Every structure is written in structure tokens, then in C-alpha cells.
Coordinates of C-alpha atoms in Angstrom, one line a residue:
M1 CA -15.1 -14.8 -22.2
G2 CA -18.9 -13.3 -21.8
N3 CA -20.1 -10.3 -20.8
G4 CA -19.9 -10.8 -16.9
L5 CA -16.9 -8.5 -15.8
K6 CA -18.0 -6.0 -18.6
N7 CA -21.7 -6.1 -16.7
F8 CA -20.4 -6.0 -13.2
K9 CA -18.0 -2.6 -14.1
F10 CA -21.8 -1.3 -15.4
Y11 CA -23.3 -2.3 -12.4
R12 CA -20.5 -0.4 -10.2
S13 CA -20.0 2.4 -12.1
F14 CA -21.5 5.9 -11.3
R15 CA -24.1 7.5 -13.4
V16 CA -25.9 10.5 -13.3
R17 CA -29.5 9.6 -12.7
S18 CA -32.1 11.2 -14.9
E19 CA -35.5 12.3 -13.9
Q20 CA -38.9 12.0 -15.6
N21 CA -39.4 15.7 -15.4
D22 CA -35.9 16.7 -16.8
K23 CA -37.4 15.6 -20.2
I24 CA -34.7 13.8 -22.0
F25 CA -36.0 11.9 -24.9
L26 CA -34.4 8.8 -26.3
R27 CA -34.8 7.4 -29.9
I28 CA -33.2 3.8 -29.7
S29 CA -32.4 2.1 -33.3
L30 CA -30.9 -1.5 -33.4
L31 CA -28.4 -1.9 -35.9
H32 CA -28.7 -5.4 -37.4
Q33 CA -25.5 -7.4 -38.7
N34 CA -27.4 -7.5 -42.3
G35 CA -27.4 -3.5 -42.2
N36 CA -30.7 -3.0 -41.3
R37 CA -32.2 -1.0 -38.7
Q38 CA -35.2 -1.3 -36.6
T39 CA -36.1 2.0 -34.7
L40 CA -38.1 1.3 -31.1
G41 CA -41.3 3.1 -30.3
Q42 CA -41.4 6.1 -28.0
D43 CA -42.3 4.0 -24.8
T44 CA -38.1 4.3 -23.8
R45 CA -36.7 6.2 -20.8
L46 CA -33.6 7.2 -19.9
I47 CA -32.2 6.0 -16.0
D48 CA -28.8 7.1 -16.1
F49 CA -25.8 8.1 -17.7
N50 CA -22.2 9.1 -18.0
L51 CA -19.4 9.4 -20.3
F52 CA -19.1 5.7 -21.3
S53 CA -22.1 4.3 -20.4
L54 CA -26.1 4.8 -20.1
S55 CA -29.2 2.9 -19.0
F56 CA -32.5 2.9 -20.2
K57 CA -36.1 1.3 -19.8
S58 CA -37.8 -0.5 -23.1
N59 CA -40.7 -3.0 -22.9
I60 CA -39.2 -4.5 -25.8
H61 CA -36.9 -7.4 -25.3
I62 CA -33.4 -6.7 -27.0
P63 CA -30.6 -9.5 -27.1
I64 CA -27.4 -9.3 -25.4
G65 CA -24.6 -8.1 -27.8
T66 CA -27.2 -6.0 -30.0
K67 CA -25.7 -3.4 -31.6
V68 CA -27.7 0.2 -30.8
K69 CA -28.0 3.8 -32.0
I70 CA -29.0 6.3 -29.5
E71 CA -30.4 9.9 -30.1
I72 CA -30.8 12.2 -27.6
F73 CA -32.8 15.4 -27.7
T74 CA -34.0 17.5 -24.5
K75 CA -36.7 20.4 -24.5
K76 CA -35.9 21.6 -20.7
I77 CA -32.5 22.2 -20.0
F78 CA -30.5 25.1 -20.6
N79 CA -29.7 24.7 -23.6
K80 CA -31.3 22.3 -25.6
W81 CA -29.7 19.5 -27.6
D82 CA -29.7 16.8 -30.3
L83 CA -27.0 14.5 -30.3
E84 CA -25.9 10.9 -31.4
V85 CA -24.5 8.3 -29.3
E86 CA -23.4 4.4 -30.3
G87 CA -23.0 1.3 -27.9
F88 CA -23.6 -2.5 -27.6
I89 CA -26.0 -3.8 -24.8
I90 CA -24.0 -5.8 -22.2
R91 CA -26.6 -6.0 -19.8
S92 CA -30.6 -6.7 -19.4
F93 CA -32.3 -7.2 -15.9
Q94 CA -35.9 -7.1 -15.8
E95 CA -37.5 -5.2 -13.0
N96 CA -41.1 -6.2 -12.9
S97 CA -41.8 -9.5 -14.3
E98 CA -45.9 -8.8 -14.5
E99 CA -45.2 -5.2 -16.3
Q100 CA -42.8 -6.9 -18.7
T101 CA -40.4 -3.6 -18.6
Y102 CA -36.3 -4.4 -18.6
N103 CA -33.6 -2.3 -17.6
Y104 CA -30.9 -2.4 -20.5
G105 CA -27.4 -0.9 -19.8
V106 CA -25.0 0.3 -22.7
E107 CA -21.8 0.0 -23.0
L108 CA -20.8 3.7 -25.2
I109 CA -18.0 3.4 -28.1
N110 CA -15.9 5.8 -29.3
Q111 CA -16.2 8.7 -26.3
S112 CA -13.6 10.8 -25.5
E113 CA -13.4 13.7 -23.2
E114 CA -14.0 15.8 -26.3
S115 CA -17.5 14.0 -27.4
E116 CA -20.7 16.1 -27.4
L117 CA -21.8 13.7 -24.8
K118 CA -19.5 15.5 -22.4
Y119 CA -21.2 19.1 -22.8
F120 CA -24.4 17.5 -22.3
I121 CA -23.4 16.2 -19.1
T122 CA -21.6 19.1 -18.4
D123 CA -25.0 21.2 -19.1
Y124 CA -27.3 19.0 -17.3
I125 CA -25.4 19.0 -14.2
A126 CA -25.3 23.2 -14.3
G127 CA -29.1 23.1 -14.1
F128 CA -28.9 21.4 -10.7
S129 CA -30.7 22.7 -7.9
G130 CA -28.8 23.6 -4.5
K131 CA -30.0 20.0 -2.8
K132 CA -29.6 17.7 -5.5
L133 CA -25.8 19.4 -6.7
K134 CA -25.4 18.6 -3.1
D135 CA -26.5 14.9 -3.2
F136 CA -24.6 14.4 -6.5
L137 CA -21.3 15.7 -5.5
I138 CA -21.8 13.3 -2.2
K139 CA -22.3 10.5 -4.4
S140 CA -19.6 11.1 -7.2
S141 CA -17.4 11.3 -4.6
L142 CA -17.8 7.5 -3.5
S143 CA -17.0 6.9 -6.3
V144 CA -19.1 3.7 -6.7
R145 CA -22.8 2.9 -6.7
E146 CA -23.8 1.7 -3.4
I147 CA -25.5 -1.4 -2.9
N148 CA -28.6 -1.3 -1.5
V149 CA -31.4 -4.2 0.0
D150 CA -33.0 -3.9 -3.7
D151 CA -30.6 -4.9 -5.3
G152 CA -29.9 -7.9 -3.7
V153 CA -31.4 -10.3 -6.6
E154 CA -29.8 -8.2 -9.4
L155 CA -26.7 -8.6 -7.6
F156 CA -27.2 -12.8 -7.0
G157 CA -27.6 -13.1 -10.6
L158 CA -25.0 -10.7 -11.4
L159 CA -22.3 -13.1 -9.4
N160 CA -23.6 -16.1 -10.5
V161 CA -23.0 -15.6 -14.1
L162 CA -19.5 -14.0 -12.9
Y163 CA -18.9 -17.4 -11.2
K164 CA -20.1 -19.5 -14.4
E165 CA -17.8 -17.1 -16.8
F166 CA -14.6 -17.4 -14.5
S167 CA -14.7 -21.0 -14.4
R168 CA -14.7 -21.7 -17.8
S169 CA -12.8 -18.8 -19.6
D170 CA -8.8 -19.7 -19.8
I171 CA -6.7 -17.3 -18.4
S172 CA -5.7 -15.4 -21.4
S173 CA -9.1 -14.1 -22.5
L174 CA -9.8 -13.5 -18.9
L175 CA -6.5 -11.1 -18.9
D176 CA -7.4 -9.3 -22.5
E177 CA -10.9 -8.5 -20.6
C178 CA -8.8 -7.2 -17.5
A179 CA -7.2 -4.9 -20.4
H180 CA -10.5 -3.8 -21.8
L181 CA -12.2 -2.8 -18.8
L182 CA -9.3 -0.7 -17.1
H183 CA -8.3 0.9 -20.8
C184 CA -4.5 -0.2 -20.6
E185 CA -2.2 -1.5 -23.1
E186 CA -1.2 -4.9 -21.2
V187 CA -1.8 -7.0 -17.8
R188 CA 0.4 -9.5 -16.6
V189 CA 0.4 -11.9 -14.0
W190 CA 3.5 -12.6 -11.6
K191 CA 3.8 -15.6 -9.8
I192 CA 6.5 -16.5 -6.9
N193 CA 9.1 -18.7 -7.5
L194 CA 10.9 -19.6 -4.1
E195 CA 14.0 -21.4 -5.3
K196 CA 14.9 -18.3 -7.1
D197 CA 13.4 -15.7 -4.9
K198 CA 12.0 -13.9 -7.7
L199 CA 8.9 -13.4 -9.1
E200 CA 7.9 -14.8 -12.8
N201 CA 5.7 -13.8 -15.4
I202 CA 3.6 -16.5 -15.8
Y203 CA 0.5 -15.1 -18.2
H204 CA 0.1 -12.0 -19.9
S205 CA -2.9 -10.8 -22.1
S206 CA -2.6 -11.5 -25.7
N207 CA -0.7 -8.7 -27.2
C208 CA 2.7 -8.5 -25.3
T209 CA 5.4 -10.8 -24.9
H210 CA 6.8 -12.7 -22.3
I211 CA 9.4 -10.7 -20.2
K212 CA 12.2 -12.0 -17.5
D213 CA 11.8 -12.7 -13.6
N214 CA 11.9 -9.6 -11.7
S215 CA 13.3 -9.2 -8.4
F216 CA 10.5 -9.8 -5.3
N217 CA 11.5 -6.6 -3.8
K218 CA 12.5 -4.2 -6.4
G219 CA 10.3 -1.5 -8.2
E220 CA 6.8 -0.9 -8.3
L221 CA 6.3 -5.0 -8.5
G222 CA 8.4 -5.9 -5.2
K223 CA 6.5 -3.2 -3.5
C224 CA 2.9 -4.5 -3.9
F225 CA 4.5 -8.3 -3.4
T226 CA 6.2 -7.9 0.0
T227 CA 3.6 -5.4 1.3
S228 CA 0.4 -6.8 0.1
R229 CA -0.9 -3.8 -0.8
C230 CA -2.3 -1.8 -4.2
I231 CA 0.5 0.2 -6.2
N232 CA -0.6 2.4 -8.2
T233 CA 2.2 4.9 -9.8
F234 CA 2.5 7.5 -12.7
L235 CA 6.1 7.6 -13.6
K236 CA 7.5 11.1 -14.3
E237 CA 10.0 9.7 -16.5
P238 CA 8.7 6.7 -18.7
K239 CA 11.0 3.6 -18.4
E240 CA 12.0 1.8 -21.7
R241 CA 12.0 -2.1 -21.1
D242 CA 14.8 -3.7 -22.5
E243 CA 13.4 -7.0 -23.5
D244 CA 10.6 -5.4 -25.7
K245 CA 11.6 -1.7 -26.1
F246 CA 7.7 -1.1 -24.5
T247 CA 7.8 2.1 -23.1
L248 CA 6.2 2.1 -19.5
N249 CA 4.6 5.5 -18.1
N250 CA 2.1 4.2 -15.3
T251 CA 1.5 1.1 -13.7
L252 CA -1.2 -0.6 -11.2
C253 CA -0.2 -3.5 -9.2
L254 CA -2.7 -5.8 -7.1
P255 CA -1.7 -8.4 -4.8
L256 CA -2.8 -11.9 -5.3
L257 CA -3.5 -14.0 -2.4
N258 CA -3.7 -17.7 -2.0
K259 CA -6.4 -19.3 1.0
E260 CA -3.7 -18.5 3.8
R261 CA -4.1 -15.0 3.0
K262 CA -0.2 -14.8 1.8
C263 CA 0.6 -12.7 -1.1
I264 CA 1.8 -15.3 -4.1
G265 CA 2.0 -13.0 -6.8
V266 CA 0.8 -9.7 -8.5
L267 CA -1.5 -8.8 -10.7
Q268 CA -0.1 -5.7 -13.1
F269 CA -1.8 -3.0 -15.6
N270 CA 0.3 -1.1 -17.5
N271 CA -0.3 2.1 -19.2
K272 CA -3.6 3.9 -19.2
K273 CA -5.1 5.3 -22.3
G274 CA -5.8 8.6 -21.8
G275 CA -4.3 9.4 -18.5
Q276 CA -3.4 7.5 -15.3
F277 CA -5.2 4.7 -13.1
S278 CA -8.2 6.3 -11.4
I279 CA -9.5 5.2 -7.8
I280 CA -12.0 4.1 -9.8
D281 CA -9.5 1.6 -11.3
E282 CA -8.4 0.5 -8.4
N283 CA -11.6 -0.1 -7.0
M284 CA -12.2 -2.6 -10.4
G285 CA -8.7 -3.4 -10.6
H286 CA -8.9 -5.4 -6.7
F287 CA -12.2 -6.8 -7.9
L288 CA -9.8 -8.5 -10.9
S289 CA -7.4 -9.6 -9.0
L290 CA -9.6 -11.3 -6.6
V291 CA -10.8 -13.5 -9.9
I292 CA -7.2 -13.9 -10.9
A293 CA -6.3 -15.1 -7.7
K294 CA -9.4 -17.8 -7.3
R295 CA -6.9 -20.2 -9.9
F296 CA -4.0 -19.5 -7.0
L297 CA -6.0 -20.5 -4.0
N298 CA -4.4 -23.5 -3.4
Y299 CA -0.8 -22.3 -4.1
I300 CA 0.8 -22.7 -0.7
V301 CA 4.7 -22.0 -0.8
K302 CA 6.5 -22.0 2.1
S303 CA 10.6 -22.3 2.6
K304 CA 13.2 -22.0 5.5
S305 CA 15.5 -20.9 3.1
T306 CA 13.7 -18.1 1.2
S307 CA 14.6 -14.4 2.3
I308 CA 10.7 -13.2 2.2
A309 CA 9.4 -12.7 5.6
H310 CA 5.9 -13.7 5.2
L311 CA 6.5 -17.2 3.0
N312 CA 9.4 -18.5 5.6
P313 CA 7.9 -19.8 8.7
E314 CA 11.1 -19.0 10.3
L315 CA 10.6 -15.1 10.0
K316 CA 8.1 -13.9 12.0
D317 CA 7.3 -9.9 12.0
S318 CA 8.0 -10.1 15.7
F319 CA 11.4 -10.1 15.0
I320 CA 11.5 -6.7 13.3
Y321 CA 10.7 -5.0 16.5
F322 CA 9.9 -7.6 19.9
G323 CA 6.8 -6.7 21.9
S324 CA 3.3 -8.2 22.3
T325 CA 1.4 -4.7 23.1
Q326 CA -0.8 -2.6 20.6
K327 CA 2.2 0.1 20.4
S328 CA 5.1 -2.6 19.3
S329 CA 2.3 -4.2 16.4
A330 CA 2.1 -0.6 15.0
I331 CA 5.4 0.1 15.2
R332 CA 6.3 -3.3 13.2
T333 CA 3.6 -1.8 10.7
T334 CA 5.3 1.7 9.9
L335 CA 9.0 -0.4 9.7
K336 CA 6.9 -2.6 7.1
K337 CA 5.9 0.9 5.5
L338 CA 9.1 2.4 6.0
K339 CA 11.0 -0.7 4.6
Y340 CA 9.6 -0.5 1.2
G341 CA 9.3 3.0 0.5
K342 CA 11.7 5.2 -1.0
T343 CA 11.9 7.9 1.6
N344 CA 15.1 9.1 3.3
V345 CA 14.9 8.1 7.0
F346 CA 16.4 9.1 10.2
I347 CA 16.5 6.6 13.3
V348 CA 17.7 8.1 16.6
G349 CA 17.8 6.5 20.2
E350 CA 20.5 6.0 23.1
K351 CA 23.1 3.7 22.4
G352 CA 22.6 -0.2 22.5
L353 CA 19.1 -0.4 21.2
G354 CA 20.2 -1.9 17.4
K355 CA 20.0 1.3 15.2
E356 CA 22.5 -0.2 12.7
F357 CA 20.1 -3.5 12.9
F358 CA 17.2 -1.2 11.7
A359 CA 19.1 0.7 9.2
K360 CA 19.9 -2.5 7.6
Y361 CA 16.3 -4.1 8.2
L362 CA 15.3 -0.5 6.0
S363 CA 17.1 -1.0 3.3
N364 CA 15.4 -3.8 2.0
N365 CA 17.7 -6.2 1.0
S366 CA 19.1 -3.6 -1.4
E367 CA 22.6 -2.7 -2.6
K368 CA 23.7 -1.0 0.5
D369 CA 27.2 0.6 1.8
I370 CA 27.6 1.5 5.4
F371 CA 29.4 4.5 6.3
N372 CA 30.4 6.0 10.0
C373 CA 30.3 9.5 10.5
K374 CA 33.0 9.0 13.4
D375 CA 35.7 8.1 11.0
P376 CA 37.0 10.7 9.2
A377 CA 38.8 8.5 6.6
H378 CA 35.3 6.2 6.0
L379 CA 33.6 9.5 5.2
E380 CA 35.9 10.9 3.0
K381 CA 36.0 7.9 0.9
I382 CA 32.4 8.7 0.1
L383 CA 32.2 12.4 -0.2
S384 CA 35.0 12.3 -2.7
S385 CA 33.3 9.8 -5.0
T386 CA 32.1 10.7 -8.2
S387 CA 30.0 7.9 -9.2
N388 CA 25.9 8.0 -8.7
F389 CA 23.9 6.2 -6.9
S390 CA 21.1 4.7 -8.3
S391 CA 17.7 4.5 -6.8
E392 CA 17.8 0.6 -6.2
Q393 CA 20.7 2.0 -3.9
T394 CA 20.7 2.4 -0.4
L395 CA 23.2 4.4 1.6
I396 CA 23.6 4.1 5.5
F397 CA 24.9 6.8 7.7
K398 CA 25.9 5.7 11.1
N399 CA 26.5 8.8 14.4
I400 CA 25.4 11.6 11.5
D401 CA 25.7 13.9 14.5
S402 CA 29.0 13.3 14.7
L403 CA 30.0 15.4 11.7
S404 CA 31.6 18.5 11.8
S405 CA 30.2 21.9 10.1
S406 CA 32.6 21.6 7.1
D407 CA 31.1 17.9 6.6
Q408 CA 27.7 18.4 6.7
S409 CA 28.2 21.2 4.2
R410 CA 30.1 18.9 1.9
L411 CA 27.7 16.0 2.4
Y412 CA 24.6 18.3 1.6
N413 CA 26.2 19.3 -1.7
W414 CA 27.0 15.6 -2.6
I415 CA 23.7 14.0 -1.9
Q416 CA 21.7 16.6 -4.3
F417 CA 23.0 14.6 -7.0
Q418 CA 21.6 11.2 -5.6
D419 CA 19.1 9.2 -6.2
C420 CA 19.4 6.7 -3.4
K421 CA 17.7 6.2 -0.4
F422 CA 19.2 7.7 2.7
I423 CA 19.3 5.9 6.2
T424 CA 21.1 8.1 8.8
T425 CA 21.3 7.3 12.6
S426 CA 22.1 9.2 15.6
C427 CA 22.0 8.8 19.5
K428 CA 21.1 12.8 19.8
D429 CA 17.9 14.6 18.7
L430 CA 19.1 16.9 16.0
I431 CA 16.6 19.0 16.5
Y432 CA 18.1 21.0 19.2
E433 CA 21.1 20.8 17.5
I434 CA 19.8 22.7 14.5
K435 CA 18.3 25.5 17.1
S436 CA 21.9 25.7 18.5
G437 CA 23.4 26.0 15.3
L438 CA 25.3 23.0 15.2
F439 CA 23.8 20.9 12.4
H440 CA 23.0 21.8 9.0
K441 CA 19.0 22.4 8.6
Q442 CA 18.5 21.9 5.1
L443 CA 20.7 18.4 5.4
Y444 CA 18.5 17.7 8.4
K445 CA 15.4 18.1 6.2
K446 CA 16.9 16.1 3.5
L447 CA 18.0 13.3 5.5
T448 CA 14.5 12.9 7.8
Q449 CA 11.7 12.7 5.3
S450 CA 10.4 10.1 8.1
R451 CA 12.0 9.4 11.8
F452 CA 12.3 6.6 13.6
H453 CA 12.5 7.2 17.3
L454 CA 13.6 3.8 19.4
T455 CA 12.8 4.0 23.3
P456 CA 14.9 3.1 25.8
L457 CA 14.3 -0.5 27.5
R458 CA 14.0 0.5 30.4
N459 CA 10.7 2.6 29.3
R460 CA 9.4 -0.5 27.6
R461 CA 8.3 -2.7 31.0
D462 CA 5.6 -4.4 29.1
D463 CA 7.8 -5.9 26.3
I464 CA 11.3 -6.7 28.1
L465 CA 10.5 -10.4 29.1
T466 CA 9.6 -10.9 25.3
I467 CA 13.0 -9.6 24.4
A468 CA 14.5 -11.7 27.6
N469 CA 13.1 -14.7 26.0
Y470 CA 14.0 -14.2 22.7
F471 CA 17.9 -14.1 23.8
I472 CA 17.3 -17.4 25.8
R473 CA 16.0 -19.0 23.2
I474 CA 19.2 -18.2 20.8
E475 CA 21.4 -19.5 23.7
C476 CA 19.7 -22.7 24.4
V477 CA 19.9 -23.5 20.6
K478 CA 23.4 -22.5 20.3
R479 CA 24.3 -24.6 22.9
G480 CA 21.8 -27.6 22.2
L481 CA 19.9 -27.5 25.2
A482 CA 16.0 -27.9 26.0
P483 CA 14.0 -24.5 26.6
R484 CA 14.7 -22.6 29.7
E485 CA 12.8 -20.3 32.0
L486 CA 13.5 -17.6 34.0
S487 CA 13.0 -17.8 37.5
P488 CA 10.5 -15.5 39.6
E489 CA 13.1 -13.5 40.9
S490 CA 15.0 -13.2 37.8
M491 CA 11.6 -11.6 36.2
Q492 CA 11.1 -9.1 38.5
Y493 CA 15.1 -8.2 38.2
I494 CA 14.6 -7.7 34.7
I495 CA 11.8 -5.4 34.5
S496 CA 12.8 -3.4 37.4
H497 CA 16.5 -2.3 36.0
Y498 CA 17.7 0.3 34.7
W499 CA 19.2 -1.0 32.0
P500 CA 21.6 2.0 31.0
G501 CA 23.1 -0.4 27.9
N502 CA 19.3 -1.0 26.9
I503 CA 19.4 -4.5 24.6
T504 CA 23.0 -4.7 24.2
E505 CA 23.7 -5.2 27.9
L506 CA 20.6 -7.4 28.3
E507 CA 21.8 -10.0 25.8
K508 CA 25.2 -9.6 27.4
V509 CA 23.2 -10.5 30.9
I510 CA 21.4 -13.6 29.7
K511 CA 24.8 -14.6 27.6
K512 CA 27.0 -14.7 31.0
T513 CA 24.1 -16.4 33.0
F514 CA 24.6 -19.1 30.6
M515 CA 28.1 -19.8 30.7
L516 CA 28.0 -19.5 34.3
T517 CA 25.2 -21.9 35.2
S518 CA 24.9 -25.4 34.7
H519 CA 23.7 -27.2 31.8
D520 CA 21.4 -29.5 34.5
C521 CA 20.0 -26.6 35.6
E522 CA 16.0 -26.2 34.0
V523 CA 15.9 -22.6 35.4
I524 CA 17.6 -19.5 34.7
D525 CA 18.8 -17.3 37.7
I526 CA 20.6 -14.1 36.5
E527 CA 22.8 -12.4 38.8
K528 CA 21.3 -9.4 40.3
E529 CA 22.8 -5.9 41.2
E530 CA 21.5 -3.7 43.5
I531 CA 18.3 -1.4 42.1
H532 CA 18.5 1.8 42.5
G533 CA 16.0 3.8 44.8
F534 CA 14.2 7.0 43.6
K535 CA 13.9 9.7 46.6
N536 CA 11.4 11.8 44.5
I537 CA 9.7 12.0 41.1
E538 CA 12.0 14.2 39.8
E539 CA 14.7 11.9 40.4
R540 CA 12.7 9.2 38.9
L541 CA 12.3 11.3 35.1
I542 CA 15.9 11.8 35.4
F543 CA 16.7 8.0 35.6
S544 CA 14.1 7.5 33.5
A545 CA 14.5 9.9 30.9
D546 CA 15.9 8.7 27.3
T547 CA 19.3 10.5 26.7
S548 CA 18.6 10.9 22.8
I549 CA 16.3 13.6 23.9
H550 CA 17.4 17.2 24.5
P551 CA 18.3 17.7 28.4
D552 CA 15.8 21.1 27.7
K553 CA 13.3 19.1 26.6
I554 CA 13.7 16.8 29.5
M555 CA 13.3 19.3 32.4
K556 CA 10.1 20.8 30.6
M557 CA 8.7 17.5 31.0
I558 CA 9.9 17.5 34.2
K559 CA 8.2 21.0 35.2
S560 CA 5.0 19.5 33.9
E561 CA 4.7 16.4 35.8
T562 CA 5.8 18.2 39.2
R563 CA 2.9 20.9 38.5
E564 CA 0.2 18.1 37.5
K565 CA 1.3 16.6 41.0
K566 CA 0.6 19.7 42.8
V567 CA -2.6 20.7 40.9
S568 CA -3.7 16.9 42.0

């Protein structure tokens, strides 16, 4: 593997710019392998620097890979400095062919946060004027160097070198280079196996051993694979791997995408040396994941039997939460984030909206138990249990609003000793129950790290036909019928009806219609009830109000709506 990746990292890294009037001088010596030393003339100038790299200008040609010793001394900064650093030339770029001037990039070696160079940089920045310091802070906060028009030729040449190196290098050398660039102990490539629904460790850097398959939806690897997002985690308590007794302290996971932009694997970096992975590491990791993914662009895998949603053509995202509106799409995105997160989720909504369905979906196929708080025996079973549930498990408590005050206190004391994820459901808005002293405030806070409110069907007029057509497709498939459509009158009725039983009522109505309709009929005509008319805006608000919201809040909304009407 050549210097392409090092070169690219150097190019994108942020370094402090040196001005000519700063009077920072360099004396550069080339350290040859035979032990000889060649000192360059005084025509060298420092361009920029940071703790691990620097660049300088010279009119002398120096081969890539040459080891150099750099003496830095100053005459103008607050404290006079005289220090030495060593490194290797990793990049060379000719700025002007007429002047024969070269820009060199040096990767410094044996540097740490306690090195003399750190204190030199600190002293240098401390001498900045107000405007210069402001500009410096803005640039450093962006973490990486901006690419401008003047960089075009250099960047094109650099990317060309990178492409050639990636095409010629074997994957093991590439992963070793990745480990070096991110200063971590090991790098692993995981690829999905749809026959097992597991992630397989197909490649790893040369200093580590092969380990067993990993579930596609568990741990940091699972979060990265199922969400196609970067996962950067620092473990509060280090974990020891059973296979090789490797102690994991922190991990950075990046998704590997094929040409259809589907996640088919994960690039994993483990144990950042001397700390945890930074935003700069994440940026570099994203680039490296694109490099590795190039080898899997044509890996197109799909299966109707897999439980991996994005690789199963029959499992659509829209099934999670129906609707074609922007709001419905945003809700689906939120649900996917909650599904793979570790936060406790509280689901509130009227009867018939599928709260238990969403609770099961958010459990992320982990081990789960469902407890109905309306059933005292069911609740007693869990509260009297002495076992501790692991972080990989999920407990679902239905109808949490049905708990008595004493059971609320018992449950709060019990969950203090559990590491698992909790998902709770309720038909009532518990915030008002807390204000009335009817619900345990600390228990609510513990169980409601994230809150998901389900909108009644009557308030989702833009989505209701999509939901109805879904149930129609199910009935057609179940009965072996050709696809059918609703009559115009039925469409209007579905949109206008109040639907007090919500989605459950709509599903029952469609099932009943199929039972009463002839198989030869191509159009579905739903049996209609009289639609309730409203005398005034207050009555309309009362009938359309969400019954899971406390009446006091509904009255405030009605009064607000009435005031706005009078003003207009």
C-alpha cells in the first residue's frame, strides 16, 4: 500500500497557518538509511503545522518516504523556542513549474500531547491578535480544510493516485493502513449473510484474529447496519471478547453501501489509542468506508425470508406508519431511530391505533416480554421476579395508566435495578395525571425518555385512504381475488367518517364488506352509516378531539380557536 491514504488525510487535516513575518525558521536534515545526514540550505519556509504533521516549502527536490529531522527556532514569539522533530516526507507538490518550488508534507513521529511541539503551538496561538484568533477558531471548529478552486489540480492528482493504489492493493494492506490512519488497535469488515441473518467478519487487520458472527440488529454493529449511520461509542465499562480476550474500550462503526445505496456491511474501528474517536476520525472513517465499499458495489442481495427490512423487497418502510405525507415520512424516520436506540419509549394514543404493534416494532426483535398492567396477576409476576434483565432485552408494559399508586411505587423501585429497555403504552396523557397526583412523577420520567403520540384516524384525512387500501390488498390476497378499488362514494365516506374505533374499526369494516360482497364485484362499496353533522366550531372540535389528551387541554384549545374566530 502506497502513501495515498496518508496523503489524503494530510491534505484534509486542519493545520495552523504560519505567516512570513512570524519569523519561524527551519533547519532541515535528510536522514539517509546508511546513517549519513544531509542538511538543506536556508531557503526553506514553514507553511503550516499541527501536533502530528507540518508542511514546508523548498526549491530542493526530496523523494517521498525520506526521513527528515526538522529543527524549529524562533525570534519573535513571546518565548524563544528551539526544538527538534522527526518525520517522513509523505507528500510532494510542485506549486509553480517555472520557479521550481516544492510543497512538502511531513508526517511527524513520536509525538504526543505532552511533547514540546504542543507547548510551542500553544504559545504561538496565544500571540494571535483578536481578528486572527477569531478566524483561527472559526476554521478549527470546521475540523477539516476547506477545498477551494485553487486546490483543483492538486486534488485531482491526489484522487488519481488514490484510485490506482486502491485498485492494486489487497484488502489486508488497506485495513492495516486504515488502522494506522485512525490510530486504533484493530479494523474489521463485516458483511451480511442473508441465509443466517448475521454479520460475518470477512476481513480484519493483520494484528487481530477472526471472531464469530454477530447478530445484524444487536450492539453497535447492529445499530450501524440497521440505520446506515455512523455509530461512535465510548464504553463506560470495557467489554472483554470471549474468543480472544480482547478488551473493547471504544468503537467507531461506518456503513458499507452497495451501488443501490443499501447497507450490506459495516467497517469497524476498535480502541482509539490514547482516547476516543473524534469528529475528525468520523470524517476520515466515512471516506475509508467509501474506499472499502468500492469492493462490494456489485454485492446486491435480497431475500423475501429475511427479517432485515431494507434487504427484503416485501418489507416496506411505509408498513411501519402508513401515509404519503411529509409528516408521515418524518414519523417513520423517528420510529426507526427509536427502534435501534436504547432509550425508554412511552406510546400514548386512543384505543384502536395499534399501540402494542408499535411497541413490538420498537423492541427491535430483541428478547421481549409483554405485561398488561390491567391484570394484577400479570404484573405481580414481574414485580416479584428476582432476575435481572440484560441490556439486550426489552420489557413492554401495556396500559401503564391502570397501575394503582402502590404498584407504581413498587414498579419504580424494581426498575432501578434493571438494565433493559422499557416500552410502555397508555390511553391517557399522564402529564395531567401527575399534576393531579394520580401518577408517580419519577416513574414517568424514568419510562418516558422518548414520547410517541399516535394521532387519531379522524385527524389523518390525507393518510386514511392509504391505510384502507392496505387492508383491501390484504383481504384480496387472503381470498385469492384480483386487486379491487373503493367506489367514489366509499372513498368519500371513509374520509368523512368520525372513526371512534380508529384503525381497528376501519379494518373490521373492510373485512365485513368483503364477507358481504360477491367475489365477482370489482368495486368495493362499504356499508355506510349516517355521518354526524356539527352545529358549530366548538362541537366540531369536541368530536374531533383526541381523547388521549386531557379534557382541560382540549378546552384550552377550543377557547383559543373560538377567540381566533372572533378576532377574524
